[in-house]
C-alpha positions as a LaTeX table, in Angstrom:
\begin{tabular}{lrrr}
\hline
Residue & $x$ (\AA) & $y$ (\AA) & $z$ (\AA) \\
\hline
Met1 & 14.47 & $-7.63$ & 28.87 \\
Asn2 & 14.12 & $-11.31$ & 28.11 \\
Ala3 & 10.74 & $-11.28$ & 29.34 \\
Ala4 & 9.95 & $-8.33$ & 27.58 \\
Asn5 & 11.14 & $-9.60$ & 24.31 \\
Ser6 & 9.00 & $-12.86$ & 24.60 \\
Met7 & 5.73 & $-10.92$ & 25.09 \\
Val8 & 6.40 & $-8.78$ & 22.13 \\
Arg9 & 7.24 & $-11.47$ & 19.97 \\
Cys10 & 4.25 & $-13.57$ & 21.48 \\
Gly11 & 1.95 & $-10.05$ & 20.66 \\
Leu12 & 3.43 & $-10.10$ & 16.97 \\
Thr13 & 3.42 & $-14.09$ & 16.38 \\
Met14 & $-0.38$ & $-13.28$ & 17.42 \\
Ala15 & $-0.64$ & $-10.43$ & 14.89 \\
Val16 & 0.39 & $-13.03$ & 11.99 \\
Ala17 & $-2.47$ & $-15.16$ & 12.78 \\
Leu18 & $-4.33$ & $-11.99$ & 12.45 \\
Val19 & $-3.11$ & $-11.15$ & 9.06 \\
Ala20 & $-3.48$ & $-15.05$ & 7.56 \\
Ala21 & $-7.23$ & $-14.10$ & 8.60 \\
Cys22 & $-7.67$ & $-12.06$ & 5.72 \\
Ala23 & $-11.09$ & $-11.44$ & 4.77 \\
Ser24 & $-9.88$ & $-11.48$ & 0.97 \\
Lys25 & $-6.63$ & $-12.50$ & $-0.98$ \\
Pro26 & $-3.87$ & $-10.78$ & 0.45 \\
Thr27 & $-1.29$ & $-8.66$ & $-1.47$ \\
Ile28 & 1.84 & $-10.68$ & $-2.00$ \\
Arg29 & 5.17 & $-9.51$ & $-3.08$ \\
Thr30 & 8.25 & $-10.73$ & $-3.29$ \\
Asn31 & 11.93 & $-9.72$ & $-3.93$ \\
Val32 & 14.84 & $-12.16$ & $-5.15$ \\
Asp33 & 18.68 & $-11.72$ & $-5.22$ \\
Pro34 & 18.94 & $-12.34$ & $-8.79$ \\
Ala35 & 22.41 & $-14.02$ & $-8.08$ \\
Ala36 & 20.76 & $-16.24$ & $-5.72$ \\
Asp37 & 21.57 & $-20.05$ & $-6.89$ \\
Phe38 & 18.96 & $-22.01$ & $-4.77$ \\
Ser39 & 19.80 & $-25.38$ & $-6.13$ \\
Lys40 & 23.06 & $-25.31$ & $-4.02$ \\
Phe41 & 21.25 & $-25.21$ & $-0.83$ \\
Gln42 & 19.71 & $-28.69$ & 0.76 \\
Thr43 & 19.04 & $-27.37$ & 4.32 \\
Tyr44 & 17.24 & $-24.56$ & 6.16 \\
Gly45 & 16.44 & $-23.51$ & 9.90 \\
Phe46 & 14.78 & $-20.77$ & 11.83 \\
Phe47 & 17.16 & $-17.97$ & 12.74 \\
Asp48 & 15.53 & $-17.60$ & 16.27 \\
Glu49 & 16.26 & $-21.39$ & 16.63 \\
Val50 & 19.63 & $-21.73$ & 15.10 \\
Thr51 & 20.78 & $-18.28$ & 16.58 \\
Gly52 & 19.77 & $-18.85$ & 20.28 \\
Arg53 & 17.62 & $-15.68$ & 20.12 \\
Ala54 & 14.46 & $-17.99$ & 20.61 \\
Ser55 & 11.83 & $-16.57$ & 23.05 \\
Ala56 & 11.16 & $-19.04$ & 26.00 \\
Tyr57 & 8.37 & $-20.44$ & 24.42 \\
Asp58 & 6.57 & $-20.34$ & 21.22 \\
Ser59 & 2.86 & $-19.11$ & 20.76 \\
Phe60 & 0.39 & $-21.43$ & 19.06 \\
Ala61 & 0.77 & $-18.89$ & 16.18 \\
Thr62 & 4.25 & $-19.28$ & 16.30 \\
Arg63 & 3.63 & $-22.91$ & 15.70 \\
Tyr64 & 1.56 & $-22.68$ & 13.08 \\
Ile65 & 3.80 & $-20.28$ & 11.10 \\
Lys66 & 6.75 & $-22.41$ & 11.47 \\
Thr67 & 4.64 & $-25.68$ & 10.77 \\
Ala68 & 3.24 & $-23.95$ & 7.74 \\
Ile69 & 6.92 & $-22.74$ & 6.28 \\
Asp70 & 8.24 & $-26.09$ & 7.22 \\
Asn71 & 5.65 & $-27.72$ & 4.94 \\
Glu72 & 6.34 & $-25.34$ & 2.35 \\
Met73 & 10.37 & $-25.51$ & 2.46 \\
Gln74 & 10.37 & $-29.59$ & 2.59 \\
Lys75 & 8.03 & $-29.45$ & $-0.58$ \\
Arg76 & 10.64 & $-27.70$ & $-2.16$ \\
Gly77 & 13.21 & $-30.33$ & $-1.11$ \\
Phe78 & 15.08 & $-28.67$ & 1.58 \\
Gln79 & 15.63 & $-30.58$ & 4.85 \\
Lys80 & 15.68 & $-28.84$ & 8.57 \\
Ser81 & 18.78 & $-28.77$ & 9.94 \\
Gly82 & 20.44 & $-27.56$ & 13.15 \\
Asn83 & 23.27 & $-26.31$ & 11.08 \\
Pro84 & 21.39 & $-24.88$ & 8.10 \\
Gln85 & 22.56 & $-23.36$ & 4.92 \\
Leu86 & 19.65 & $-21.37$ & 4.40 \\
Leu87 & 18.15 & $-19.07$ & 7.78 \\
Val88 & 14.00 & $-18.10$ & 7.70 \\
Asn89 & 13.27 & $-15.54$ & 9.98 \\
Thr90 & 9.68 & $-14.36$ & 9.97 \\
His91 & 8.23 & $-10.60$ & 10.93 \\
Val92 & 4.50 & $-9.74$ & 11.73 \\
Gln93 & 3.21 & $-5.81$ & 11.82 \\
Thr94 & $-0.43$ & $-4.82$ & 12.07 \\
Lys95 & $-1.64$ & $-1.58$ & 12.12 \\
Asp96 & $-5.37$ & $-0.25$ & 12.57 \\
Lys97 & $-7.11$ & 1.61 & 9.61 \\
Val98 & $-9.89$ & 3.90 & 8.91 \\
Lys99 & $-11.26$ & 3.93 & 5.35 \\
Val100 & $-13.72$ & 6.60 & 5.07 \\
Thr101 & $-15.97$ & 6.73 & 2.12 \\
Glu102 & $-18.28$ & 9.93 & 0.77 \\
Ser103 & $-20.67$ & 9.58 & $-2.15$ \\
Pro104 & $-23.30$ & 11.95 & $-3.21$ \\
Ser105 & $-26.57$ & 11.60 & $-2.06$ \\
Gly106 & $-29.91$ & 13.10 & $-2.85$ \\
Tyr107 & $-33.87$ & 12.37 & $-2.59$ \\
Tyr108 & $-37.25$ & 13.22 & $-4.20$ \\
Gly109 & $-40.14$ & 12.80 & $-1.84$ \\
Tyr110 & $-42.90$ & 14.53 & $-0.25$ \\
Arg111 & $-41.74$ & 16.53 & 2.75 \\
Tyr112 & $-43.45$ & 19.22 & 4.97 \\
Gly113 & $-46.44$ & 19.48 & 2.82 \\
Met114 & $-44.83$ & 20.12 & $-0.28$ \\
Tyr115 & $-42.54$ & 17.98 & $-2.97$ \\
Gly116 & $-39.14$ & 18.71 & $-3.45$ \\
Trp117 & $-35.55$ & 17.37 & $-3.76$ \\
Gly118 & $-32.59$ & 17.44 & $-2.16$ \\
Ala119 & $-28.83$ & 16.75 & $-1.91$ \\
Gly120 & $-26.03$ & 15.59 & 0.42 \\
Val121 & $-23.65$ & 13.62 & 0.88 \\
Ser122 & $-23.42$ & 10.30 & 2.53 \\
Thr123 & $-20.67$ & 9.42 & 4.56 \\
Ser124 & $-19.22$ & 5.54 & 5.56 \\
Val125 & $-16.33$ & 4.87 & 8.01 \\
Asp126 & $-14.93$ & 1.57 & 8.08 \\
Asn127 & $-12.49$ & 0.84 & 10.97 \\
Tyr128 & $-10.27$ & $-2.45$ & 10.14 \\
Thr129 & $-6.80$ & $-4.27$ & 10.81 \\
Glu130 & $-4.22$ & $-4.69$ & 8.22 \\
Gly131 & $-1.43$ & $-7.19$ & 8.88 \\
Thr132 & 1.93 & $-7.58$ & 7.36 \\
Leu133 & 3.50 & $-11.12$ & 7.34 \\
Asn134 & 7.59 & $-10.81$ & 6.11 \\
Val135 & 9.39 & $-14.04$ & 5.59 \\
Asp136 & 12.92 & $-13.71$ & 4.93 \\
Val137 & 15.65 & $-16.67$ & 3.55 \\
Ile138 & 18.86 & $-15.96$ & 4.29 \\
Asp139 & 22.15 & $-17.19$ & 3.09 \\
Ser140 & 23.40 & $-18.52$ & 6.60 \\
Ala141 & 27.36 & $-18.42$ & 5.12 \\
Thr142 & 27.29 & $-15.02$ & 4.13 \\
Ser143 & 24.16 & $-13.48$ & 6.01 \\
Arg144 & 22.94 & $-12.55$ & 2.75 \\
Leu145 & 19.37 & $-12.05$ & 2.33 \\
Leu146 & 18.24 & $-13.93$ & $-0.67$ \\
Trp147 & 14.76 & $-13.83$ & $-0.95$ \\
Glu148 & 11.54 & $-11.72$ & 0.67 \\
Gly149 & 8.06 & $-12.56$ & 0.99 \\
Val150 & 5.61 & $-10.42$ & 1.83 \\
Ala151 & 1.73 & $-10.58$ & 2.52 \\
Ile152 & $-0.28$ & $-7.73$ & 3.37 \\
Gly153 & $-4.28$ & $-7.99$ & 3.94 \\
Arg154 & $-7.22$ & $-6.81$ & 6.01 \\
Ile155 & $-7.87$ & $-8.99$ & 8.79 \\
His156 & $-11.04$ & $-10.99$ & 9.18 \\
Val157 & $-12.21$ & $-11.44$ & 12.44 \\
Lys158 & $-13.89$ & $-14.37$ & 11.63 \\
Ser159 & $-10.46$ & $-16.38$ & 11.24 \\
Arg160 & $-9.68$ & $-15.42$ & 14.72 \\
Val161 & $-11.27$ & $-18.26$ & 16.15 \\
Asp162 & $-9.32$ & $-20.84$ & 14.30 \\
Pro163 & $-5.99$ & $-19.06$ & 13.07 \\
Gln164 & $-4.35$ & $-22.49$ & 11.52 \\
Pro165 & $-5.86$ & $-23.16$ & 8.42 \\
Ala166 & $-5.56$ & $-19.09$ & 7.43 \\
Ile167 & $-1.95$ & $-19.23$ & 8.05 \\
Asp168 & $-1.36$ & $-22.18$ & 6.14 \\
Glu169 & $-3.11$ & $-20.52$ & 3.07 \\
Val170 & $-1.07$ & $-17.31$ & 3.70 \\
Val171 & 2.04 & $-18.93$ & 3.93 \\
Arg172 & 1.18 & $-21.37$ & 1.01 \\
Gln173 & 0.36 & $-18.09$ & $-1.45$ \\
Val174 & 3.92 & $-16.39$ & $-0.07$ \\
Phe175 & 5.75 & $-19.64$ & $-1.01$ \\
Glu176 & 4.10 & $-19.81$ & $-4.69$ \\
Lys177 & 6.39 & $-17.26$ & $-6.02$ \\
Phe178 & 9.44 & $-18.89$ & $-3.76$ \\
Pro179 & 12.02 & $-19.59$ & $-6.73$ \\
Lys180 & 12.54 & $-23.03$ & $-6.14$ \\
Gln181 & 9.20 & $-24.89$ & $-6.68$ \\
Pro182 & 8.25 & $-28.34$ & $-5.71$ \\
Ala183 & 8.73 & $-30.99$ & $-7.82$ \\
Thr184 & 5.61 & $-32.10$ & $-9.79$ \\
Ala185 & 4.47 & $-35.62$ & $-10.29$ \\
Pro186 & 5.26 & $-37.09$ & $-13.47$ \\
Gln187 & 2.24 & $-37.19$ & $-15.39$ \\
Thr188 & 0.82 & $-41.36$ & $-16.26$ \\
\hline
\end{tabular}
């Protein structure tokens, strides 16, 4: 069972690399608990590591995701801890999609020894993969979900070769909507 869970997690974390490789800017959606006071939290940790539910190993994509989240949380003044106040959990999903577009088409010209015109429909079929990255931040004392950030986008094949920069960018975009933003440097 543990080996199966590890394989599923590996597949899902690789999918986040694909989400991060979105051809265009992904759609970012967030939800926040209006009663949450993020100023009272100083530490965070990853749900799988803190609860002991970690897989036997982390894939490269998992490492990239965790590193990007570490960077974003630390920019906001949080410190990683083995006994955190906030738990961070991620989930990734991909879905194959088909987009069919029909548009009217016509012609005018010389055919079969005469001039004429005709009408028809031009059909275009586009197969692609859509990916979703979900980042949850939970109060570890109450197990209450405080914030959720979701990125949904079309996966760009080109970024599969080097997913780390794309993962960093998508995680950055998700955290742009996090309630606690990085302190800005004073203007001199």
